[in-house]
Short mmCIF file of C-alpha atoms in Angstrom, two decimals:
data_model
loop_
_atom_site.label_atom_id
_atom_site.label_comp_id
_atom_site.label_asym_id
_atom_site.label_seq_id
_atom_site.Cartn_x
_atom_site.Cartn_y
_atom_site.Cartn_z
CA UNK A 1 11.12 8.15 -74.69
CA UNK A 2 12.77 9.92 -71.75
CA UNK A 3 9.71 12.14 -71.42
CA UNK A 4 7.45 9.09 -71.13
CA UNK A 5 9.69 7.57 -68.47
CA UNK A 6 9.67 10.83 -66.52
CA UNK A 7 5.87 10.99 -66.66
CA UNK A 8 5.59 7.39 -65.45
CA UNK A 9 7.95 8.09 -62.56
CA UNK A 10 5.90 11.12 -61.54
CA UNK A 11 2.68 9.10 -61.71
CA UNK A 12 4.18 6.35 -59.53
CA UNK A 13 5.44 8.92 -57.02
CA UNK A 14 2.04 10.59 -56.95
CA UNK A 15 0.18 7.38 -56.16
CA UNK A 16 2.85 6.30 -53.67
CA UNK A 17 2.54 9.56 -51.75
CA UNK A 18 -1.25 9.34 -51.70
CA UNK A 19 -1.12 5.72 -50.63
CA UNK A 20 1.16 6.59 -47.72
CA UNK A 21 -1.10 9.48 -46.74
CA UNK A 22 -4.12 7.18 -46.76
CA UNK A 23 -2.30 4.73 -44.57
CA UNK A 24 -1.59 7.44 -41.99
CA UNK A 25 -5.26 8.22 -41.34
CA UNK A 26 -6.84 6.06 -38.63
CA UNK A 27 -10.43 5.75 -37.54
CA UNK A 28 -11.27 4.51 -34.06
CA UNK A 29 -11.60 0.89 -35.14
CA UNK A 30 -8.19 1.03 -36.82
CA UNK A 31 -6.55 2.52 -33.72
CA UNK A 32 -8.03 -0.13 -31.44
CA UNK A 33 -7.13 -3.05 -33.68
CA UNK A 34 -3.58 -1.80 -34.18
CA UNK A 35 -3.18 -1.33 -30.43
CA UNK A 36 -4.47 -4.85 -29.73
CA UNK A 37 -1.88 -6.23 -32.13
CA UNK A 38 1.12 -4.11 -31.10
CA UNK A 39 0.70 -2.89 -27.52
CA UNK A 40 3.84 -3.87 -25.58
CA UNK A 41 2.06 -4.58 -22.27
CA UNK A 42 -0.29 -6.94 -24.08
CA UNK A 43 2.67 -8.71 -25.68
CA UNK A 44 4.19 -9.23 -22.23
CA UNK A 45 0.94 -10.78 -21.00
CA UNK A 46 0.86 -13.06 -24.04
CA UNK A 47 4.36 -14.25 -23.11
CA UNK A 48 3.11 -14.94 -19.58
CA UNK A 49 0.27 -16.94 -21.11
CA UNK A 50 2.73 -19.03 -23.14
CA UNK A 51 4.82 -19.50 -20.00
CA UNK A 52 1.80 -20.85 -18.09
CA UNK A 53 1.11 -23.27 -20.94
CA UNK A 54 4.68 -24.55 -20.76
CA UNK A 55 4.37 -24.91 -16.97
CA UNK A 56 1.34 -27.16 -17.47
CA UNK A 57 3.23 -29.21 -20.05
CA UNK A 58 6.11 -29.55 -17.61
CA UNK A 59 3.80 -31.03 -14.96
CA UNK A 60 2.16 -33.31 -17.52
CA UNK A 61 5.64 -34.53 -18.43
CA UNK A 62 6.19 -35.54 -14.79
CA UNK A 63 3.22 -37.93 -15.08
CA UNK A 64 4.77 -39.71 -18.04
CA UNK A 65 7.48 -42.40 -17.67
CA UNK A 66 10.83 -40.95 -16.67
CA UNK A 67 13.60 -42.84 -18.50
CA UNK A 68 17.29 -42.30 -17.78
CA UNK A 69 20.39 -43.89 -19.17
CA UNK A 70 23.88 -44.05 -17.66
CA UNK A 71 27.25 -45.56 -18.30
CA UNK A 72 30.64 -45.75 -16.67
CA UNK A 73 34.10 -47.20 -17.23
CA UNK A 74 36.73 -47.52 -14.48
CA UNK A 75 40.37 -48.44 -14.21
CA UNK A 76 41.31 -49.55 -10.72
CA UNK A 77 44.74 -48.07 -9.96
CA UNK A 78 44.72 -49.96 -6.68
CA UNK A 79 42.33 -52.84 -6.16
CA UNK A 80 40.37 -52.91 -2.96
CA UNK A 81 41.43 -55.29 -0.12
CA UNK A 82 38.87 -57.01 2.03
CA UNK A 83 39.56 -58.25 5.56
CA UNK A 84 38.00 -61.54 6.56
CA UNK A 85 38.60 -64.34 9.09
CA UNK A 86 41.52 -66.62 8.27
CA UNK A 87 39.25 -69.55 7.47
CA UNK A 88 41.91 -71.28 5.38
CA UNK A 89 44.11 -71.97 8.44
CA UNK A 90 41.07 -73.12 10.40
CA UNK A 91 40.05 -75.55 7.66
CA UNK A 92 43.35 -77.41 7.93
CA UNK A 93 43.69 -80.44 10.21
CA UNK A 94 44.59 -79.52 13.75
CA UNK A 95 48.15 -80.85 13.44
CA UNK A 96 48.63 -78.87 10.22
CA UNK A 97 47.37 -75.54 11.49
CA UNK A 98 49.84 -72.74 12.04
CA UNK A 99 49.42 -71.46 15.58
CA UNK A 100 51.18 -68.20 14.65
CA UNK A 101 48.91 -67.50 11.68
CA UNK A 102 46.99 -64.18 11.93
CA UNK A 103 43.36 -64.34 12.93
CA UNK A 104 42.34 -62.27 9.86
CA UNK A 105 43.64 -62.21 6.33
CA UNK A 106 43.37 -59.69 3.44
CA UNK A 107 42.23 -60.60 -0.04
CA UNK A 108 42.50 -58.39 -3.12
CA UNK A 109 39.17 -58.23 -4.93
CA UNK A 110 38.03 -57.02 -8.35
CA UNK A 111 39.58 -56.60 -11.74
CA UNK A 112 41.71 -53.92 -13.33
CA UNK A 113 38.92 -52.73 -15.64
CA UNK A 114 35.17 -52.49 -15.09
CA UNK A 115 32.34 -50.88 -17.04
CA UNK A 116 28.56 -50.77 -16.99
CA UNK A 117 25.69 -49.57 -19.16
CA UNK A 118 22.33 -49.03 -17.46
CA UNK A 119 18.80 -47.75 -18.15
CA UNK A 120 16.10 -46.98 -15.59
CA UNK A 121 12.40 -46.21 -15.80
CA UNK A 122 10.21 -44.60 -13.16
CA UNK A 123 6.45 -44.22 -13.52
CA UNK A 124 4.16 -42.43 -11.07
CA UNK A 125 1.13 -44.57 -10.29
CA UNK A 126 -0.45 -42.77 -7.33
CA UNK A 127 0.67 -39.24 -6.54
CA UNK A 128 -2.21 -36.97 -5.56
CA UNK A 129 0.03 -33.94 -5.09
CA UNK A 130 1.29 -34.21 -8.65
CA UNK A 131 -2.23 -34.74 -10.03
CA UNK A 132 -3.41 -31.69 -8.09
CA UNK A 133 -0.46 -29.63 -9.38
CA UNK A 134 -1.70 -30.33 -12.90
CA UNK A 135 -5.12 -28.92 -11.99
CA UNK A 136 -3.45 -25.86 -10.48
CA UNK A 137 -1.50 -25.29 -13.70
CA UNK A 138 -4.70 -25.55 -15.76
CA UNK A 139 -6.39 -22.96 -13.54
CA UNK A 140 -3.30 -20.74 -13.74
CA UNK A 141 -3.55 -20.95 -17.53
CA UNK A 142 -7.17 -19.78 -17.36
CA UNK A 143 -6.03 -16.96 -15.09
CA UNK A 144 -3.43 -15.93 -17.67
CA UNK A 145 -6.10 -15.94 -20.40
CA UNK A 146 -8.33 -13.71 -18.30
CA UNK A 147 -5.36 -11.45 -17.62
CA UNK A 148 -4.93 -10.94 -21.36
CA UNK A 149 -8.64 -10.18 -21.74
CA UNK A 150 -8.40 -7.65 -18.91
CA UNK A 151 -5.47 -5.85 -20.55
CA UNK A 152 -7.31 -5.89 -23.89
CA UNK A 153 -10.31 -4.22 -22.27
CA UNK A 154 -8.05 -1.57 -20.75
CA UNK A 155 -6.43 -1.00 -24.15
CA UNK A 156 -9.83 -0.63 -25.84
CA UNK A 157 -11.04 1.88 -23.24
CA UNK A 158 -7.78 3.89 -23.12
CA UNK A 159 -7.44 3.99 -26.90
CA UNK A 160 -11.03 5.14 -27.37
CA UNK A 161 -10.69 7.85 -24.71
CA UNK A 162 -7.48 9.13 -26.29
CA UNK A 163 -9.05 9.03 -29.75
CA UNK A 164 -12.02 11.16 -28.74
CA UNK A 165 -9.80 13.51 -26.72
CA UNK A 166 -7.60 14.12 -29.77
CA UNK A 167 -10.65 14.74 -31.97
CA UNK A 168 -12.08 17.19 -29.44
CA UNK A 169 -8.78 19.07 -29.05
CA UNK A 170 -8.29 19.29 -32.83
CA UNK A 171 -11.84 20.65 -33.10
CA UNK A 172 -10.99 23.30 -30.49
CA UNK A 173 -7.92 24.31 -32.48
CA UNK A 174 -10.05 24.58 -35.63
CA UNK A 175 -12.52 26.87 -33.84
CA UNK A 176 -9.65 29.15 -32.87
CA UNK A 177 -8.50 29.11 -36.51
CA UNK A 178 -11.94 30.25 -37.66
CA UNK A 179 -12.12 32.90 -34.98
CA UNK A 180 -8.65 34.21 -35.84
CA UNK A 181 -9.73 34.29 -39.48
CA UNK A 182 -12.72 36.47 -38.56
CA UNK A 183 -10.49 38.76 -36.54
CA UNK A 184 -8.09 39.07 -39.50
CA UNK A 185 -10.96 40.22 -41.75
CA UNK A 186 -12.13 42.61 -39.08
CA UNK A 187 -8.59 43.91 -38.61
CA UNK A 188 -8.23 44.61 -42.32
CA UNK A 189 -11.48 46.57 -42.25
CA UNK A 190 -10.40 48.49 -39.14
CA UNK A 191 -7.03 49.43 -40.60
CA UNK A 192 -8.78 50.89 -43.66
CA UNK A 193 -11.12 52.83 -41.37
CA UNK A 194 -8.18 54.04 -39.28
CA UNK A 195 -6.33 55.25 -42.38
CA UNK A 196 -9.48 57.16 -43.37
CA UNK A 197 -9.67 58.70 -39.90
CA UNK A 198 -12.93 57.04 -38.98
CA UNK A 199 -11.67 55.22 -35.85
CA UNK A 200 -8.88 55.63 -33.33
CA UNK A 201 -5.62 53.65 -33.29
CA UNK A 202 -6.54 52.20 -29.88
CA UNK A 203 -9.43 50.31 -31.51
CA UNK A 204 -7.02 48.65 -33.96
CA UNK A 205 -4.56 47.83 -31.16
CA UNK A 206 -7.27 46.21 -29.04
CA UNK A 207 -8.13 43.85 -31.90
CA UNK A 208 -4.45 43.04 -32.43
CA UNK A 209 -4.09 42.22 -28.73
CA UNK A 210 -7.11 39.95 -28.91
CA UNK A 211 -5.64 38.20 -31.94
CA UNK A 212 -2.29 37.62 -30.19
CA UNK A 213 -4.05 36.19 -27.14
CA UNK A 214 -6.09 33.85 -29.28
CA UNK A 215 -3.02 32.73 -31.22
CA UNK A 216 -1.29 31.96 -27.91
CA UNK A 217 -4.25 29.85 -26.83
CA UNK A 218 -4.31 28.16 -30.23
CA UNK A 219 -0.60 27.30 -29.94
CA UNK A 220 -1.17 25.75 -26.49
CA UNK A 221 -4.04 23.66 -27.87
CA UNK A 222 -1.95 22.53 -30.86
CA UNK A 223 0.80 21.41 -28.49
CA UNK A 224 -1.82 19.54 -26.44
CA UNK A 225 -2.84 17.68 -29.62
CA UNK A 226 0.76 16.55 -30.16
CA UNK A 227 1.03 15.39 -26.54
CA UNK A 228 -2.18 13.39 -26.89
CA UNK A 229 -0.99 11.89 -30.17
CA UNK A 230 2.27 10.81 -28.51
CA UNK A 231 0.24 9.07 -25.81
CA UNK A 232 -1.82 7.39 -28.52
CA UNK A 233 1.33 6.24 -30.34
CA UNK A 234 2.64 4.78 -27.07
CA UNK A 235 -0.68 3.04 -26.53
CA UNK A 236 -0.75 1.65 -30.08
CA UNK A 237 2.90 0.61 -30.11
CA UNK A 238 3.79 3.04 -32.92
CA UNK A 239 7.18 4.63 -33.35
CA UNK A 240 7.31 8.11 -31.82
CA UNK A 241 8.56 9.57 -35.12
CA UNK A 242 5.49 8.25 -36.96
CA UNK A 243 3.13 10.97 -38.23
CA UNK A 244 -0.18 9.85 -36.74
CA UNK A 245 -3.33 11.18 -38.36
CA UNK A 246 -6.88 10.38 -37.27
CA UNK A 247 -10.28 11.09 -38.73
CA UNK A 248 -11.88 14.46 -38.04
CA UNK A 249 -14.58 14.72 -35.43
CA UNK A 250 -18.14 13.86 -36.49
CA UNK A 251 -20.40 15.89 -34.21
CA UNK A 252 -23.51 14.20 -35.60
CA UNK A 253 -22.23 10.81 -34.43
CA UNK A 254 -21.70 12.17 -30.91
CA UNK A 255 -25.12 13.80 -30.91
CA UNK A 256 -26.86 10.63 -32.11
CA UNK A 257 -25.08 8.57 -29.46
CA UNK A 258 -26.14 11.05 -26.78
CA UNK A 259 -29.76 10.77 -27.90
CA UNK A 260 -29.86 7.00 -27.47
CA UNK A 261 -31.93 5.52 -24.66
CA UNK A 262 -29.86 4.59 -21.61
CA UNK A 263 -30.62 0.93 -20.95
CA UNK A 264 -27.67 -1.17 -19.80
CA UNK A 265 -27.63 -4.33 -17.71
CA UNK A 266 -25.16 -5.22 -14.97
CA UNK A 267 -24.04 -8.82 -14.56
CA UNK A 268 -21.02 -9.14 -12.26
CA UNK A 269 -20.26 -12.63 -13.59
CA UNK A 270 -19.44 -11.04 -16.97
CA UNK A 271 -16.99 -8.56 -15.49
CA UNK A 272 -13.34 -9.59 -15.76
CA UNK A 273 -12.12 -8.47 -12.30
CA UNK A 274 -14.81 -10.69 -10.73
CA UNK A 275 -13.92 -13.62 -12.98
CA UNK A 276 -10.22 -13.17 -12.20
CA UNK A 277 -10.89 -13.25 -8.46
CA UNK A 278 -13.07 -16.33 -8.90
CA UNK A 279 -10.19 -18.16 -10.60
CA UNK A 280 -7.87 -17.05 -7.79
CA UNK A 281 -10.35 -18.59 -5.37
CA UNK A 282 -10.27 -21.82 -7.37
CA UNK A 283 -6.46 -21.85 -7.19
CA UNK A 284 -6.69 -21.28 -3.43
CA UNK A 285 -8.94 -24.33 -3.06
CA UNK A 286 -6.55 -26.44 -5.12
CA UNK A 287 -3.63 -25.26 -3.01
CA UNK A 288 -5.57 -26.35 0.07
CA UNK A 289 -5.97 -29.80 -1.45
CA UNK A 290 -2.27 -29.82 -2.29
CA UNK A 291 -1.41 -29.40 1.39
CA UNK A 292 -3.86 -32.14 2.34
CA UNK A 293 -2.42 -34.51 -0.27
CA UNK A 294 1.04 -34.14 1.23
CA UNK A 295 -0.04 -36.52 4.02
CA UNK A 296 -1.14 -39.23 1.56
CA UNK A 297 1.15 -42.05 0.40
CA UNK A 298 2.60 -42.15 -3.11
CA UNK A 299 3.20 -45.20 -5.27
CA UNK A 300 5.57 -45.48 -8.21
CA UNK A 301 6.89 -48.23 -10.44
CA UNK A 302 10.63 -48.61 -10.93
CA UNK A 303 12.46 -50.60 -13.60
CA UNK A 304 16.23 -50.93 -13.97
CA UNK A 305 18.46 -52.82 -16.40
CA UNK A 306 22.25 -52.89 -16.29
CA UNK A 307 24.96 -54.70 -18.25
CA UNK A 308 28.36 -55.07 -16.55
CA UNK A 309 31.80 -55.62 -18.09
CA UNK A 310 34.95 -56.69 -16.11
CA UNK A 311 38.48 -57.69 -17.12
CA UNK A 312 42.09 -57.61 -15.92
CA UNK A 313 43.11 -56.69 -19.44
CA UNK A 314 41.36 -54.03 -21.47
CA UNK A 315 38.11 -55.99 -21.93
CA UNK A 316 39.71 -58.99 -23.56
CA UNK A 317 41.42 -62.22 -22.66
CA UNK A 318 40.37 -65.04 -20.40
CA UNK A 319 39.53 -62.65 -17.52
CA UNK A 320 36.93 -60.75 -19.62
CA UNK A 321 33.37 -61.31 -18.43
CA UNK A 322 30.08 -59.50 -19.06
CA UNK A 323 26.72 -60.15 -17.51
CA UNK A 324 23.34 -58.42 -17.25
CA UNK A 325 21.35 -57.43 -14.18
CA UNK A 326 17.77 -56.17 -13.98
CA UNK A 327 15.25 -55.15 -11.34
CA UNK A 328 11.58 -54.21 -11.15
CA UNK A 329 9.86 -52.90 -8.06
CA UNK A 330 7.17 -50.79 -6.49
CA UNK A 331 8.16 -47.82 -4.36
CA UNK A 332 5.78 -46.67 -1.62
CA UNK A 333 6.33 -43.46 0.31
CA UNK A 334 4.20 -42.87 3.41
CA UNK A 335 4.55 -39.51 5.21
CA UNK A 336 4.37 -40.14 8.94
CA UNK A 337 5.38 -36.97 10.78
CA UNK A 338 6.37 -33.52 9.50
CA UNK A 339 6.99 -31.73 12.79
CA UNK A 340 3.53 -30.03 12.76
CA UNK A 341 4.63 -27.90 9.78
CA UNK A 342 1.96 -29.43 7.59
CA UNK A 343 -0.75 -28.46 10.07
CA UNK A 344 0.49 -24.85 10.15
CA UNK A 345 0.65 -24.77 6.36
CA UNK A 346 -2.93 -26.05 6.15
CA UNK A 347 -4.19 -23.33 8.50
CA UNK A 348 -2.31 -20.68 6.53
CA UNK A 349 -3.91 -21.83 3.27
CA UNK A 350 -7.38 -21.72 4.84
CA UNK A 351 -6.72 -18.17 6.03
CA UNK A 352 -5.76 -17.17 2.47
CA UNK A 353 -9.06 -18.56 1.23
CA UNK A 354 -10.92 -16.49 3.83
CA UNK A 355 -9.05 -13.40 2.63
CA UNK A 356 -10.15 -14.12 -0.95
CA UNK A 357 -13.77 -14.40 0.25
CA UNK A 358 -13.44 -10.96 1.83
CA UNK A 359 -11.88 -9.65 -1.39
CA UNK A 360 -14.89 -10.96 -3.31
CA UNK A 361 -17.25 -9.04 -1.04
CA UNK A 362 -15.19 -5.86 -1.41
CA UNK A 363 -14.97 -6.29 -5.18
CA UNK A 364 -18.70 -6.90 -5.44
CA UNK A 365 -19.40 -3.59 -3.73
CA UNK A 366 -16.74 -1.78 -5.78
CA UNK A 367 -18.07 -3.08 -9.10
CA UNK A 368 -21.63 -2.14 -8.19
CA UNK A 369 -20.48 1.32 -7.14
CA UNK A 370 -18.45 1.78 -10.35
CA UNK A 371 -21.47 0.81 -12.46
CA UNK A 372 -23.85 3.17 -10.64
CA UNK A 373 -21.32 6.00 -10.76
CA UNK A 374 -20.83 5.44 -14.50
CA UNK A 375 -24.59 5.60 -15.05
CA UNK A 376 -24.81 8.84 -13.09
CA UNK A 377 -21.86 10.28 -15.00
CA UNK A 378 -23.47 9.37 -18.32
CA UNK A 379 -26.76 10.99 -17.36
CA UNK A 380 -24.97 14.08 -16.11
CA UNK A 381 -22.96 14.28 -19.36
CA UNK A 382 -26.18 14.08 -21.35
CA UNK A 383 -27.64 16.98 -19.37
CA UNK A 384 -24.43 18.96 -19.93
CA UNK A 385 -24.70 18.38 -23.69
CA UNK A 386 -28.25 19.77 -23.72
CA UNK A 387 -27.14 22.84 -21.78
CA UNK A 388 -24.06 23.45 -23.93
CA UNK A 389 -26.06 23.02 -27.14
CA UNK A 390 -28.48 25.71 -26.00
CA UNK A 391 -25.58 27.90 -24.91
CA UNK A 392 -23.89 27.52 -28.32
CA UNK A 393 -27.11 28.46 -30.13
CA UNK A 394 -27.46 31.60 -28.01
CA UNK A 395 -23.78 32.51 -28.55
CA UNK A 396 -24.24 32.22 -32.33
CA UNK A 397 -27.27 34.54 -32.20
CA UNK A 398 -25.47 37.05 -29.98
CA UNK A 399 -22.47 37.14 -32.33
CA UNK A 400 -24.63 37.64 -35.41
CA UNK A 401 -26.53 40.49 -33.72
CA UNK A 402 -23.31 42.11 -32.43
CA UNK A 403 -21.68 41.93 -35.84
CA UNK A 404 -24.76 43.36 -37.55
CA UNK A 405 -25.08 46.17 -34.99
CA UNK A 406 -21.39 47.01 -35.33
CA UNK A 407 -21.69 47.31 -39.09
CA UNK A 408 -24.63 49.66 -38.56
CA UNK A 409 -22.72 51.65 -35.95
CA UNK A 410 -25.01 50.52 -33.12
CA UNK A 411 -22.43 48.44 -31.20
CA UNK A 412 -18.83 48.88 -30.17
CA UNK A 413 -15.81 46.82 -31.15
CA UNK A 414 -15.70 45.41 -27.61
CA UNK A 415 -19.18 43.97 -28.07
CA UNK A 416 -18.10 42.18 -31.24
CA UNK A 417 -14.87 40.82 -29.72
CA UNK A 418 -16.63 39.65 -26.58
CA UNK A 419 -19.39 37.92 -28.53
CA UNK A 420 -16.81 36.28 -30.81
CA UNK A 421 -14.86 35.01 -27.80
CA UNK A 422 -18.07 33.69 -26.23
CA UNK A 423 -19.01 31.92 -29.45
CA UNK A 424 -15.63 30.19 -29.69
CA UNK A 425 -15.79 29.15 -26.05
CA UNK A 426 -19.34 27.83 -26.42
CA UNK A 427 -18.38 25.77 -29.48
CA UNK A 428 -15.36 24.29 -27.66
CA UNK A 429 -17.43 23.61 -24.53
CA UNK A 430 -20.06 21.84 -26.63
CA UNK A 431 -17.48 19.60 -28.31
CA UNK A 432 -15.88 18.93 -24.92
CA UNK A 433 -19.28 17.96 -23.48
CA UNK A 434 -19.79 15.49 -26.34
CA UNK A 435 -16.31 14.07 -25.74
CA UNK A 436 -16.98 13.64 -22.02
CA UNK A 437 -20.25 11.91 -22.84
CA UNK A 438 -18.41 9.38 -25.01
CA UNK A 439 -15.82 8.84 -22.29
CA UNK A 440 -18.63 8.22 -19.79
CA UNK A 441 -20.23 5.84 -22.28
CA UNK A 442 -16.97 3.88 -22.62
CA UNK A 443 -16.56 3.87 -18.84
CA UNK A 444 -20.05 2.43 -18.46
CA UNK A 445 -19.36 -0.24 -21.08
CA UNK A 446 -16.24 -1.21 -19.17
CA UNK A 447 -18.07 -1.16 -15.83
CA UNK A 448 -20.71 -3.65 -16.97
CA UNK A 449 -18.24 -5.88 -18.82
CA UNK A 450 -19.56 -5.28 -22.35
CA UNK A 451 -16.80 -3.15 -23.85
CA UNK A 452 -15.50 -6.01 -26.02
CA UNK A 453 -18.69 -6.05 -28.09
CA UNK A 454 -17.68 -2.64 -29.38
CA UNK A 455 -14.54 -3.91 -31.14
CA UNK A 456 -16.44 -4.98 -34.27
CA UNK A 457 -18.21 -1.64 -34.61
CA UNK A 458 -16.70 0.94 -36.94
CA UNK A 459 -17.18 3.59 -34.27
CA UNK A 460 -18.03 3.26 -30.56
#
């Protein structure tokens, strides 16, 4: 029974380990989707978007009835005295009046206790500035949405570039592994020949030096892979201790992509920077209206209800009274003179709009330039791929011939080592050319505003 339990535990552990390993391998689509869900900069922008939504709700709340309640209770430690003409003495008959009576007399007013409960309502009827502020908040919300889209596009492009850079660097490290493996085989053969007195020790040492140099280069490339993976983890929002693993490079995919016909359109209205600036222009126009509306009158409705309580005793006895009071009215506010500040503010807002118009012209030129440069870069990368492919083919032929000649005693060890080094370099250069082509392709997609269509593809 214990044996069965042990076997089951081992089976569970086996599948658990393989499940975890599978989860650690990401393709490009997985990296992009994970980054779009967990990137910290994107989360900050989403919080800004929620904040803009709440700002719009706050302004909408100002257009609804504003209802307030209040209450108070007072105990008059010292009642107020009022001074008034001594009308009592004057009301007496002339012969009964006191000639020495003071001209004014004081009368104590009020009760010992007083209280009141009140409720008020205020409703905006005409307030163009407030209505315009609501439109500004709606436009600001659109601006926040576009800001999120812009960051998402940056994340897609940056993640894809990092992904292909990691694949290319891993491929370079693998080429060094293969080359070092060939040198190890050659070194074993040379050591046997040296022991038999067929070659000199210097020939063996030269190969060992070459191997050490290649291992040093391989170590530097391996470290570069880890640096790139750390950048990818930062981009994706992964923990730095997480063991990130991505799919191996597929050279055929790169080659097929490079063979595709280059036909891409350019519509500036689809490009996010242009759309963002257009929304900023819309906000500028609304801000101009906001300044103009400051000179218009506002109209609001006011309602007030209050119930009062008074008494010399604590709200009881024959001196206890309570009575209601209510009021309804229209409040009109008409701005008459603002010390010319409104005029200066209006001119300043118009100048800001002119600056945005200039920014649109500059952006239009910049976007067109970026698109044309991306097209040129893509075409140049394609030409580089063709050249590096031919160079790799020649390096493979040279290595095969050098190796064959060396085995037949027709070539030196230096010829073999040099041809091997050239072959490795040509293979790395070819993979790097493919990587740069994909980066140029992503740059072009971003330049013409179509990079988001690539999210649903398994590979870019």
